[in-house]
PDB file of C-alpha atoms in Angstrom:
ATOM      1  CA  MET A 185     -12.266 -58.122  55.647  1.00 60.00           C
ATOM      2  CA  SER A 186     -11.158 -54.079  54.179  1.00 74.00           C
ATOM      3  CA  VAL A 187      -9.297 -53.787  50.181  1.00 83.00           C
ATOM      4  CA  THR A 188      -8.281 -50.848  48.786  1.00 87.00           C
ATOM      5  CA  LYS A 189      -9.375 -49.493  45.969  1.00 88.00           C
ATOM      6  CA  GLU A 190      -6.904 -50.850  43.490  1.00 88.00           C
ATOM      7  CA  GLU A 191      -7.834 -53.724  44.776  1.00 92.00           C
ATOM      8  CA  VAL A 192     -11.397 -53.682  43.519  1.00 94.00           C
ATOM      9  CA  ILE A 193     -10.554 -52.039  40.177  1.00 93.00           C
ATOM     10  CA  LYS A 194      -8.636 -55.518  40.269  1.00 93.00           C
ATOM     11  CA  SER A 195     -11.228 -58.217  40.385  1.00 96.00           C
ATOM     12  CA  ALA A 196     -13.729 -55.711  38.137  1.00 96.00           C
ATOM     13  CA  THR A 197     -10.953 -55.173  35.488  1.00 96.00           C
ATOM     14  CA  LYS A 198     -10.662 -59.533  35.483  1.00 96.00           C
ATOM     15  CA  LEU A 199     -14.561 -60.083  35.454  1.00 96.00           C
ATOM     16  CA  PHE A 200     -14.723 -57.158  33.014  1.00 96.00           C
ATOM     17  CA  LYS A 201     -12.978 -58.874  30.858  1.00 95.00           C
ATOM     18  CA  GLU A 202     -13.974 -62.549  31.171  1.00 95.00           C
ATOM     19  CA  ARG A 203     -17.406 -62.071  31.620  1.00 93.00           C
ATOM     20  CA  GLY A 204     -18.135 -58.385  29.696  1.00 92.00           C
ATOM     21  CA  PHE A 205     -20.628 -54.840  31.718  1.00 92.00           C
ATOM     22  CA  LEU A 206     -23.475 -56.779  31.247  1.00 91.00           C
ATOM     23  CA  SER A 207     -23.530 -59.501  32.484  1.00 93.00           C
ATOM     24  CA  THR A 208     -21.487 -58.656  35.840  1.00 95.00           C
ATOM     25  CA  THR A 209     -23.098 -57.020  38.452  1.00 95.00           C
ATOM     26  CA  ILE A 210     -21.142 -54.971  41.963  1.00 96.00           C
ATOM     27  CA  GLN A 211     -22.818 -57.631  43.656  1.00 96.00           C
ATOM     28  CA  ASP A 212     -20.064 -60.563  41.350  1.00 96.00           C
ATOM     29  CA  ILE A 213     -17.098 -57.771  41.769  1.00 96.00           C
ATOM     30  CA  ALA A 214     -17.813 -57.860  45.942  1.00 94.00           C
ATOM     31  CA  GLU A 215     -17.805 -61.535  46.373  1.00 94.00           C
ATOM     32  CA  ASP A 216     -14.542 -62.181  43.862  1.00 95.00           C
ATOM     33  CA  CYS A 217     -13.235 -59.264  46.247  1.00 92.00           C
ATOM     34  CA  GLY A 218     -14.555 -61.009  50.188  1.00 91.00           C
ATOM     35  CA  ILE A 219     -16.331 -57.847  50.828  1.00 92.00           C
ATOM     36  CA  ALA A 220     -19.590 -56.419  50.925  1.00 91.00           C
ATOM     37  CA  LYS A 221     -21.607 -54.765  48.011  1.00 92.00           C
ATOM     38  CA  GLY A 222     -21.856 -51.300  49.773  1.00 91.00           C
ATOM     39  CA  SER A 223     -18.502 -51.296  50.698  1.00 92.00           C
ATOM     40  CA  VAL A 224     -17.402 -50.792  46.393  1.00 93.00           C
ATOM     41  CA  TYR A 225     -20.527 -48.143  46.133  1.00 93.00           C
ATOM     42  CA  LYS A 226     -17.474 -46.106  48.659  1.00 91.00           C
ATOM     43  CA  PHE A 227     -14.662 -45.848  45.718  1.00 92.00           C
ATOM     44  CA  PHE A 228     -17.744 -45.659  43.020  1.00 93.00           C
ATOM     45  CA  PRO A 229     -20.639 -44.950  42.804  1.00 92.00           C
ATOM     46  CA  SER A 230     -22.162 -47.175  40.100  1.00 91.00           C
ATOM     47  CA  LYS A 231     -21.418 -49.781  37.859  1.00 93.00           C
ATOM     48  CA  GLU A 232     -20.789 -46.990  34.446  1.00 92.00           C
ATOM     49  CA  ASP A 233     -18.222 -44.836  37.179  1.00 92.00           C
ATOM     50  CA  LEU A 234     -15.699 -48.523  38.274  1.00 94.00           C
ATOM     51  CA  PHE A 235     -16.289 -49.386  34.283  1.00 94.00           C
ATOM     52  CA  SER A 236     -15.138 -46.657  33.322  1.00 91.00           C
ATOM     53  CA  GLU A 237     -11.819 -46.625  35.841  1.00 91.00           C
ATOM     54  CA  VAL A 238     -11.821 -50.508  33.782  1.00 94.00           C
ATOM     55  CA  PHE A 239     -11.651 -48.461  30.469  1.00 92.00           C
ATOM     56  CA  ASN A 240      -9.075 -45.800  31.317  1.00 88.00           C
ATOM     57  CA  GLN A 241      -6.976 -48.112  32.813  1.00 88.00           C
ATOM     58  CA  CYS A 242      -6.379 -50.501  29.809  1.00 92.00           C
ATOM     59  CA  LEU A 243      -6.103 -48.028  27.155  1.00 88.00           C
ATOM     60  CA  ASN A 244      -2.690 -46.578  28.994  1.00 85.00           C
ATOM     61  CA  ILE A 245      -2.164 -51.028  29.038  1.00 89.00           C
ATOM     62  CA  TYR A 246      -2.200 -51.090  26.117  1.00 91.00           C
ATOM     63  CA  PHE A 247      -0.110 -47.822  25.250  1.00 87.00           C
ATOM     64  CA  ASP A 248       2.249 -48.192  27.634  1.00 85.00           C
ATOM     65  CA  GLN A 249       3.127 -51.283  25.303  1.00 89.00           C
ATOM     66  CA  VAL A 250       2.674 -49.972  22.590  1.00 89.00           C
ATOM     67  CA  ASP A 251       5.517 -46.656  23.128  1.00 85.00           C
ATOM     68  CA  GLU A 252       7.638 -49.608  24.493  1.00 87.00           C
ATOM     69  CA  VAL A 253       7.456 -51.657  20.408  1.00 90.00           C
ATOM     70  CA  ALA A 254       8.169 -47.786  18.790  1.00 85.00           C
ATOM     71  CA  ARG A 255      11.508 -47.791  21.349  1.00 84.00           C
ATOM     72  CA  LEU A 256      13.245 -50.983  20.863  1.00 87.00           C
ATOM     73  CA  PRO A 257      16.345 -50.090  18.929  1.00 86.00           C
ATOM     74  CA  GLU A 258      16.715 -53.104  16.676  1.00 90.00           C
ATOM     75  CA  LEU A 259      13.887 -53.780  15.305  1.00 91.00           C
ATOM     76  CA  THR A 260      13.428 -51.950  11.977  1.00 92.00           C
ATOM     77  CA  SER A 261      10.484 -49.627  10.904  1.00 91.00           C
ATOM     78  CA  LYS A 262       8.501 -52.660   8.872  1.00 94.00           C
ATOM     79  CA  GLU A 263       9.025 -54.857  11.638  1.00 95.00           C
ATOM     80  CA  LYS A 264       7.202 -52.126  14.707  1.00 94.00           C
ATOM     81  CA  PHE A 265       4.459 -51.178  12.222  1.00 95.00           C
ATOM     82  CA  LEU A 266       3.647 -55.077  12.685  1.00 96.00           C
ATOM     83  CA  GLN A 267       4.677 -55.722  15.805  1.00 96.00           C
ATOM     84  CA  GLN A 268       2.359 -53.176  16.320  1.00 95.00           C
ATOM     85  CA  ILE A 269      -0.715 -55.037  13.817  1.00 96.00           C
ATOM     86  CA  ILE A 270       0.058 -57.905  15.867  1.00 97.00           C
ATOM     87  CA  LEU A 271      -0.141 -56.034  19.533  1.00 96.00           C
ATOM     88  CA  ARG A 272      -3.288 -53.886  19.073  1.00 95.00           C
ATOM     89  CA  PHE A 273      -5.321 -57.322  17.567  1.00 96.00           C
ATOM     90  CA  ARG A 274      -3.585 -59.757  20.760  1.00 95.00           C
ATOM     91  CA  TYR A 275      -4.457 -56.811  22.450  1.00 96.00           C
ATOM     92  CA  PHE A 276      -7.891 -56.116  21.927  1.00 95.00           C
ATOM     93  CA  ILE A 277      -9.399 -59.339  21.763  1.00 94.00           C
ATOM     94  CA  GLU A 278      -7.893 -60.610  24.975  1.00 94.00           C
ATOM     95  CA  TYR A 279      -9.901 -57.253  26.577  1.00 95.00           C
ATOM     96  CA  LYS A 280     -12.610 -56.874  23.660  1.00 94.00           C
ATOM     97  CA  HIS A 281     -15.631 -56.931  26.809  1.00 93.00           C
ATOM     98  CA  ILE A 282     -14.127 -54.213  26.847  1.00 93.00           C
ATOM     99  CA  LEU A 283     -12.315 -52.435  24.327  1.00 91.00           C
ATOM    100  CA  VAL A 284     -14.395 -53.382  21.608  1.00 90.00           C
ATOM    101  CA  GLU A 285     -17.708 -54.257  22.563  1.00 86.00           C
ATOM    102  CA  PHE A 286     -18.308 -51.380  24.471  1.00 82.00           C
ATOM    103  CA  THR A 287     -20.071 -49.242  21.511  1.00 77.00           C
ATOM    104  CA  GLU A 288     -22.871 -51.480  21.459  1.00 73.00           C
ATOM    105  CA  LEU A 289     -23.691 -51.042  25.555  1.00 74.00           C
ATOM    106  CA  PRO A 290     -25.547 -47.969  26.502  1.00 78.00           C
ATOM    107  CA  ILE A 291     -22.656 -46.752  28.908  1.00 78.00           C
ATOM    108  CA  GLN A 292     -21.435 -45.092  25.532  1.00 72.00           C
ATOM    109  CA  GLN A 293     -23.807 -42.108  27.059  1.00 76.00           C
ATOM    110  CA  ASP A 294     -22.664 -41.981  29.599  1.00 79.00           C
ATOM    111  CA  PRO A 295     -21.222 -38.626  31.204  1.00 80.00           C
ATOM    112  CA  LYS A 296     -17.882 -39.937  32.191  1.00 78.00           C
ATOM    113  CA  PHE A 297     -17.535 -42.736  29.483  1.00 84.00           C
ATOM    114  CA  GLN A 298     -17.749 -40.046  26.390  1.00 80.00           C
ATOM    115  CA  PRO A 299     -14.266 -38.299  27.312  1.00 79.00           C
ATOM    116  CA  LEU A 300     -13.349 -41.475  28.112  1.00 81.00           C
ATOM    117  CA  ARG A 301     -14.083 -42.814  24.750  1.00 84.00           C
ATOM    118  CA  HIS A 302     -12.789 -39.464  22.789  1.00 81.00           C
ATOM    119  CA  GLN A 303      -9.186 -39.596  24.321  1.00 80.00           C
ATOM    120  CA  PHE A 304      -9.338 -43.148  22.829  1.00 84.00           C
ATOM    121  CA  ARG A 305      -9.949 -41.994  19.748  1.00 86.00           C
ATOM    122  CA  GLY A 306      -7.648 -39.327  19.875  1.00 84.00           C
ATOM    123  CA  ARG A 307      -4.360 -41.677  21.452  1.00 84.00           C
ATOM    124  CA  LEU A 308      -5.591 -44.063  18.415  1.00 89.00           C
ATOM    125  CA  ILE A 309      -5.189 -41.628  16.048  1.00 90.00           C
ATOM    126  CA  ARG A 310      -1.674 -39.971  16.605  1.00 87.00           C
ATOM    127  CA  TRP A 311      -0.667 -42.867  17.401  1.00 89.00           C
ATOM    128  CA  HIS A 312      -1.803 -44.641  13.524  1.00 93.00           C
ATOM    129  CA  ARG A 313      -0.088 -41.039  12.180  1.00 91.00           C
ATOM    130  CA  ASP A 314       2.454 -41.600  13.824  1.00 89.00           C
ATOM    131  CA  CYS A 315       3.299 -45.330  12.732  1.00 91.00           C
ATOM    132  CA  LEU A 316       2.453 -44.044   8.873  1.00 94.00           C
ATOM    133  CA  LEU A 317       5.058 -41.541   9.047  1.00 92.00           C
ATOM    134  CA  GLU A 318       8.144 -43.835  10.462  1.00 90.00           C
ATOM    135  CA  MET A 319       6.977 -46.107   8.016  1.00 93.00           C
ATOM    136  CA  TYR A 320       6.032 -43.881   4.496  1.00 93.00           C
ATOM    137  CA  GLY A 321       8.105 -40.060   5.392  1.00 89.00           C
ATOM    138  CA  GLU A 322       7.295 -37.499   4.675  1.00 85.00           C
ATOM    139  CA  GLU A 323       6.537 -38.062   0.786  1.00 88.00           C
ATOM    140  CA  ILE A 324       3.233 -39.528   2.436  1.00 91.00           C
ATOM    141  CA  TYR A 325       2.654 -36.323   4.555  1.00 90.00           C
ATOM    142  CA  PRO A 326      -0.267 -34.232   1.846  1.00 91.00           C
ATOM    143  CA  TYR A 327      -2.519 -37.465   2.451  1.00 93.00           C
ATOM    144  CA  LEU A 328      -1.541 -38.813   5.258  1.00 93.00           C
ATOM    145  CA  TRP A 329      -5.038 -38.171   6.679  1.00 94.00           C
ATOM    146  CA  ASP A 330      -6.711 -39.977   4.403  1.00 95.00           C
ATOM    147  CA  MET A 331      -4.280 -42.859   4.999  1.00 95.00           C
ATOM    148  CA  VAL A 332      -4.940 -42.070   8.829  1.00 95.00           C
ATOM    149  CA  SER A 333      -8.473 -42.829   7.858  1.00 95.00           C
ATOM    150  CA  ILE A 334      -8.633 -46.373   5.693  1.00 96.00           C
ATOM    151  CA  TYR A 335      -5.848 -47.038   8.108  1.00 97.00           C
ATOM    152  CA  ARG A 336      -7.919 -47.071  10.435  1.00 95.00           C
ATOM    153  CA  ALA A 337     -10.831 -48.484   8.291  1.00 96.00           C
ATOM    154  CA  ILE A 338      -9.478 -51.539   7.612  1.00 97.00           C
ATOM    155  CA  LEU A 339      -7.771 -52.146  10.765  1.00 96.00           C
ATOM    156  CA  LYS A 340     -11.519 -51.977  12.749  1.00 94.00           C
ATOM    157  CA  GLU A 341     -12.994 -54.295  10.311  1.00 95.00           C
ATOM    158  CA  TYR A 342      -9.755 -56.900  10.469  1.00 95.00           C
ATOM    159  CA  LEU A 343     -10.037 -57.297  14.102  1.00 95.00           C
ATOM    160  CA  PHE A 344     -14.021 -57.896  13.553  1.00 93.00           C
ATOM    161  CA  TRP A 345     -13.272 -60.362  11.466  1.00 93.00           C
ATOM    162  CA  LEU A 346     -10.836 -61.887  13.967  1.00 93.00           C
ATOM    163  CA  VAL A 347     -12.939 -61.778  17.529  1.00 91.00           C
ATOM    164  CA  TYR A 348     -15.829 -62.413  15.312  1.00 88.00           C
ATOM    165  CA  GLU A 349     -15.834 -64.847  12.088  1.00 84.00           C
ATOM    166  CA  GLU A 350     -12.447 -65.641  11.059  1.00 79.00           C
ATOM    167  CA  LYS A 351     -10.347 -67.029  14.446  1.00 77.00           C
ATOM    168  CA  SER A 352      -8.430 -69.025  13.156  1.00 83.00           C
ATOM    169  CA  LEU A 353      -6.540 -66.910  11.430  1.00 88.00           C
ATOM    170  CA  SER A 354      -3.100 -65.706  12.035  1.00 93.00           C
ATOM    171  CA  LEU A 355      -1.988 -62.585  13.225  1.00 95.00           C
ATOM    172  CA  GLU A 356       1.505 -62.867  11.746  1.00 95.00           C
ATOM    173  CA  GLU A 357      -0.145 -63.253   8.249  1.00 95.00           C
ATOM    174  CA  THR A 358      -3.314 -61.131   8.665  1.00 96.00           C
ATOM    175  CA  ALA A 359      -1.030 -57.727   9.397  1.00 97.00           C
ATOM    176  CA  ASN A 360       1.882 -58.463   6.940  1.00 97.00           C
ATOM    177  CA  PHE A 361      -1.152 -58.787   4.520  1.00 97.00           C
ATOM    178  CA  ILE A 362      -2.982 -55.320   5.353  1.00 97.00           C
ATOM    179  CA  LEU A 363       0.783 -53.826   5.236  1.00 97.00           C
ATOM    180  CA  ASP A 364       1.204 -55.313   1.499  1.00 97.00           C
ATOM    181  CA  LYS A 365      -2.433 -53.470   1.091  1.00 97.00           C
ATOM    182  CA  LEU A 366      -1.036 -50.194   2.263  1.00 97.00           C
ATOM    183  CA  ASN A 367       2.461 -50.242   0.677  1.00 96.00           C
ATOM    184  CA  VAL A 368       0.268 -50.533  -2.920  1.00 96.00           C
ATOM    185  CA  LEU A 369      -1.777 -47.869  -1.919  1.00 95.00           C
ATOM    186  CA  SER A 370       1.044 -45.421  -0.215  1.00 94.00           C
ATOM    187  CA  LYS A 371       2.544 -45.783  -3.393  1.00 93.00           C
ATOM    188  CA  HIS A 372      -0.176 -45.068  -6.061  1.00 93.00           C
ATOM    189  CA  MET A 373      -1.626 -41.838  -3.146  1.00 91.00           C
ATOM    190  CA  ARG A 374       1.869 -40.852  -4.663  1.00 89.00           C
ATOM    191  CA  ASP A 375       2.154 -40.892  -7.525  1.00 90.00           C
ATOM    192  CA  SER A 376      -1.292 -39.459  -8.524  1.00 88.00           C
ATOM    193  CA  ASN A 377      -2.404 -36.166  -8.615  1.00 82.00           C
ATOM    194  CA  ARG A 378      -5.460 -36.747  -7.033  1.00 86.00           C
ATOM    195  CA  LYS A 379      -6.196 -33.494  -4.301  1.00 90.00           C
ATOM    196  CA  PRO A 380      -6.433 -35.734  -1.565  1.00 91.00           C
ATOM    197  CA  LEU A 381      -9.020 -35.674   1.084  1.00 92.00           C
ATOM    198  CA  LEU A 382      -9.554 -34.929   4.403  1.00 91.00           C
ATOM    199  CA  LYS A 383      -6.789 -32.620   6.269  1.00 88.00           C
ATOM    200  CA  GLN A 384      -5.816 -32.617  10.173  1.00 83.00           C
ATOM    201  CA  ALA A 385      -8.745 -30.590  10.725  1.00 81.00           C
ATOM    202  CA  SER A 386     -11.414 -33.168  10.080  1.00 80.00           C
ATOM    203  CA  PHE A 387      -9.817 -34.618  13.079  1.00 83.00           C
ATOM    204  CA  ASP A 388      -8.833 -32.233  15.554  1.00 76.00           C
ATOM    205  CA  ARG A 389     -12.074 -32.079  17.466  1.00 71.00           C
ATOM    206  CA  TYR A 390     -10.337 -35.711  18.530  1.00 72.00           C
ATOM    207  CA  LEU A 391      -6.894 -34.232  18.558  1.00 72.00           C
ATOM    208  CA  SER A 392      -7.109 -31.860  21.595  1.00 65.00           C
ATOM    209  CA  TRP A 393     -10.167 -33.785  23.220  1.00 57.00           C
ATOM    210  CA  GLY A 394     -11.058 -31.989  26.363  1.00 49.00           C
ATOM    211  CA  PHE A 395     -10.782 -28.799  25.206  1.00 47.00           C
ATOM    212  CA  GLU A 396     -13.059 -28.154  21.919  1.00 47.00           C
ATOM    213  CA  ASP A 397     -15.247 -26.335  23.467  1.00 44.00           C
ATOM    214  CA  ARG A 398     -12.713 -24.682  25.605  1.00 44.00           C
ATOM    215  CA  GLN A 399     -12.953 -20.966  24.725  1.00 41.00           C
ATOM    216  CA  ILE A 400      -9.607 -20.058  27.011  1.00 48.00           C
ATOM    217  CA  ASP A 401      -6.180 -20.053  25.818  1.00 57.00           C
ATOM    218  CA  LYS A 402      -3.639 -22.537  25.403  1.00 67.00           C
ATOM    219  CA  GLU A 403      -1.507 -21.033  28.773  1.00 75.00           C
ATOM    220  CA  GLN A 404      -4.264 -20.696  31.309  1.00 75.00           C
ATOM    221  CA  ILE A 405      -4.453 -24.483  30.420  1.00 74.00           C
ATOM    222  CA  LEU A 406      -1.010 -25.479  30.904  1.00 81.00           C
ATOM    223  CA  THR A 407      -1.427 -23.660  34.305  1.00 85.00           C
ATOM    224  CA  GLU A 408      -5.180 -26.019  35.129  1.00 82.00           C
ATOM    225  CA  LEU A 409      -2.593 -28.952  34.072  1.00 83.00           C
ATOM    226  CA  PHE A 410       0.644 -28.441  36.500  1.00 88.00           C
ATOM    227  CA  LEU A 411      -1.894 -26.964  39.259  1.00 89.00           C
ATOM    228  CA  LYS A 412      -3.109 -30.987  38.664  1.00 85.00           C
ATOM    229  CA  MET A 413      -0.244 -31.777  39.241  1.00 87.00           C
ATOM    230  CA  ASP A 414       1.441 -29.786  42.143  1.00 89.00           C
ATOM    231  CA  LEU A 415      -2.326 -31.404  43.185  1.00 87.00           C
ATOM    232  CA  VAL A 416      -0.808 -34.791  42.354  1.00 85.00           C
ATOM    233  CA  LEU A 417       2.061 -34.646  44.154  1.00 86.00           C
ATOM    234  CA  GLU A 418       1.031 -33.383  47.803  1.00 84.00           C
ATOM    235  CA  THR A 419      -1.074 -36.307  47.821  1.00 81.00           C
ATOM    236  CA  LEU A 420       1.043 -39.060  46.289  1.00 82.00           C
ATOM    237  CA  PRO A 421       1.798 -41.396  48.592  1.00 80.00           C
ATOM    238  CA  SER A 422       5.859 -41.801  48.862  1.00 81.00           C
ATOM    239  CA  SER A 423       9.049 -40.455  50.317  1.00 85.00           C
ATOM    240  CA  ALA A 424      10.176 -36.542  50.670  1.00 84.00           C
ATOM    241  CA  LYS A 425      13.311 -37.168  48.338  1.00 86.00           C
ATOM    242  CA  TYR A 426      11.319 -39.686  45.509  1.00 88.00           C
ATOM    243  CA  ARG A 427       8.864 -35.794  45.200  1.00 86.00           C
ATOM    244  CA  SER A 428      11.288 -34.618  45.534  1.00 89.00           C
ATOM    245  CA  GLU A 429      12.429 -35.298  41.908  1.00 90.00           C
ATOM    246  CA  LEU A 430       9.341 -35.078  40.998  1.00 90.00           C
ATOM    247  CA  LYS A 431       8.400 -31.638  41.576  1.00 90.00           C
ATOM    248  CA  GLU A 432      12.681 -31.181  39.677  1.00 92.00           C
ATOM    249  CA  ILE A 433      11.153 -33.022  36.599  1.00 91.00           C
ATOM    250  CA  CYS A 434       6.832 -31.044  36.769  1.00 90.00           C
ATOM    251  CA  CYS A 435       9.090 -27.738  36.209  1.00 91.00           C
ATOM    252  CA  PHE A 436      11.361 -29.043  33.857  1.00 91.00           C
ATOM    253  CA  ILE A 437       7.897 -29.798  31.766  1.00 90.00           C
ATOM    254  CA  GLN A 438       6.550 -26.496  32.999  1.00 89.00           C
ATOM    255  CA  MET A 439       9.714 -24.573  30.835  1.00 89.00           C
ATOM    256  CA  GLU A 440       9.928 -26.749  28.377  1.00 88.00           C
ATOM    257  CA  VAL A 441       6.398 -27.266  27.567  1.00 85.00           C
ATOM    258  CA  ARG A 442       6.039 -22.981  27.026  1.00 83.00           C
ATOM    259  CA  LYS A 443       9.055 -22.432  24.484  1.00 83.00           C
ATOM    260  CA  ALA A 444       9.244 -21.579  21.056  1.00 78.00           C
ATOM    261  CA  GLU A 445      11.291 -24.339  20.215  1.00 82.00           C
ATOM    262  CA  PRO A 446      11.212 -26.794  22.751  1.00 81.00           C
ATOM    263  CA  ASN A 447      13.034 -30.049  22.945  1.00 84.00           C
ATOM    264  CA  HIS A 448      11.472 -32.860  22.158  1.00 79.00           C
ATOM    265  CA  PRO A 449      13.841 -35.251  23.328  1.00 80.00           C
ATOM    266  CA  LEU A 450      14.423 -34.568  26.793  1.00 87.00           C
ATOM    267  CA  LEU A 451      10.770 -33.374  26.936  1.00 86.00           C
ATOM    268  CA  GLN A 452       9.339 -36.507  26.110  1.00 82.00           C
ATOM    269  CA  ALA A 453      12.039 -38.449  28.390  1.00 86.00           C
ATOM    270  CA  SER A 454      10.318 -36.067  31.573  1.00 89.00           C
ATOM    271  CA  LEU A 455       7.270 -37.652  30.667  1.00 87.00           C
ATOM    272  CA  TYR A 456       7.510 -40.907  30.800  1.00 83.00           C
ATOM    273  CA  TYR A 457       9.603 -40.461  33.465  1.00 86.00           C
ATOM    274  CA  LEU A 458       6.255 -39.271  35.279  1.00 87.00           C
ATOM    275  CA  GLU A 459       3.834 -41.250  34.105  1.00 81.00           C
ATOM    276  CA  ARG A 460       5.674 -44.507  35.467  1.00 81.00           C
ATOM    277  CA  GLU A 461       3.654 -43.354  38.591  1.00 83.00           C
ATOM    278  CA  LYS A 462      -0.370 -43.694  37.629  1.00 77.00           C
ATOM    279  CA  GLU A 463      -1.530 -40.717  39.660  1.00 80.00           C
ATOM    280  CA  PHE A 464      -0.002 -38.970  36.549  1.00 84.00           C
ATOM    281  CA  LYS A 465      -1.315 -40.819  33.135  1.00 79.00           C
ATOM    282  CA  SER A 466      -4.475 -39.149  32.485  1.00 74.00           C
ATOM    283  CA  LEU A 467      -1.760 -35.121  32.962  1.00 80.00           C
ATOM    284  CA  VAL A 468       0.605 -36.544  30.973  1.00 83.00           C
ATOM    285  CA  VAL A 469      -2.119 -38.053  28.275  1.00 74.00           C
ATOM    286  CA  GLN A 470      -3.379 -34.058  27.758  1.00 72.00           C
ATOM    287  CA  LEU A 471      -0.354 -32.175  28.285  1.00 79.00           C
ATOM    288  CA  ARG A 472       1.079 -34.912  24.564  1.00 76.00           C
ATOM    289  CA  ASN A 473      -1.877 -34.166  22.909  1.00 66.00           C
ATOM    290  CA  ILE A 474      -1.151 -29.802  23.794  1.00 68.00           C
ATOM    291  CA  VAL A 475       2.799 -30.371  22.423  1.00 67.00           C
ATOM    292  CA  HIS A 476       1.788 -32.550  19.626  1.00 61.00           C
ATOM    293  CA  SER A 477      -2.030 -31.590  18.728  1.00 53.00           C
ATOM    294  CA  GLY A 478      -0.331 -27.750  18.147  1.00 50.00           C
ATOM    295  CA  PHE A 479      -3.551 -26.994  19.970  1.00 44.00           C
TER     296      PHE A 479
END
């Protein structure tokens, strides 16, 4: 019996989700797929590599879902904020063995997994920043990064209680409690004359993950990313007409990101369309990092 790489990832996701990294073996995954153990190694040289791929796909699914919430026109800013908190808790509880417990495992030191962890943190930081700005507006901007740090700490602590200690807690009640405290904190920060402690520079390592140690300019980085996009286009298993359509979108994105004042709505729409193809997902994330971080 032969299986595809995606089928192996699907089985691995199911088992890692149910049992965790340490309690799942390559043999378990092979048996779930109905193939020999060696067949799994044809796709992934190690369990760490396979877990890294599963972790990455779980991240992408999560951010797809939060993006869908953000685009719901019928919700107010407050309703979106609450729904995003609830989604965060619900998804991370469901995938706790993959998205929560990795911090206690040796895999966090794996060379392939470490960049994914930085990506994970960077994407969450940007998401929290955007949520807070939409909720509280530009008035909070001087204290934005202190708010991001406090908000992240609150979410992390309450997630721990929801996962391991207080499983009977209502997600909706917890989300409303957190928002209520953030409202008080936001007002206090705006009304006080205290100097903020944190600035964006404190977070730059994660906001521009993958580029922090590279002494090359933005144009070189963009050139590399677009070359990778061209390679993906050439190998994409789809019709010539569809590849041509994607090529036009890629060309538009290339022109827009190099402009001093790009058309952000059209650029974002093009990126959303492109990342529907999972082969482009990681590249689109990196492009967004550059656009949003001002790298």
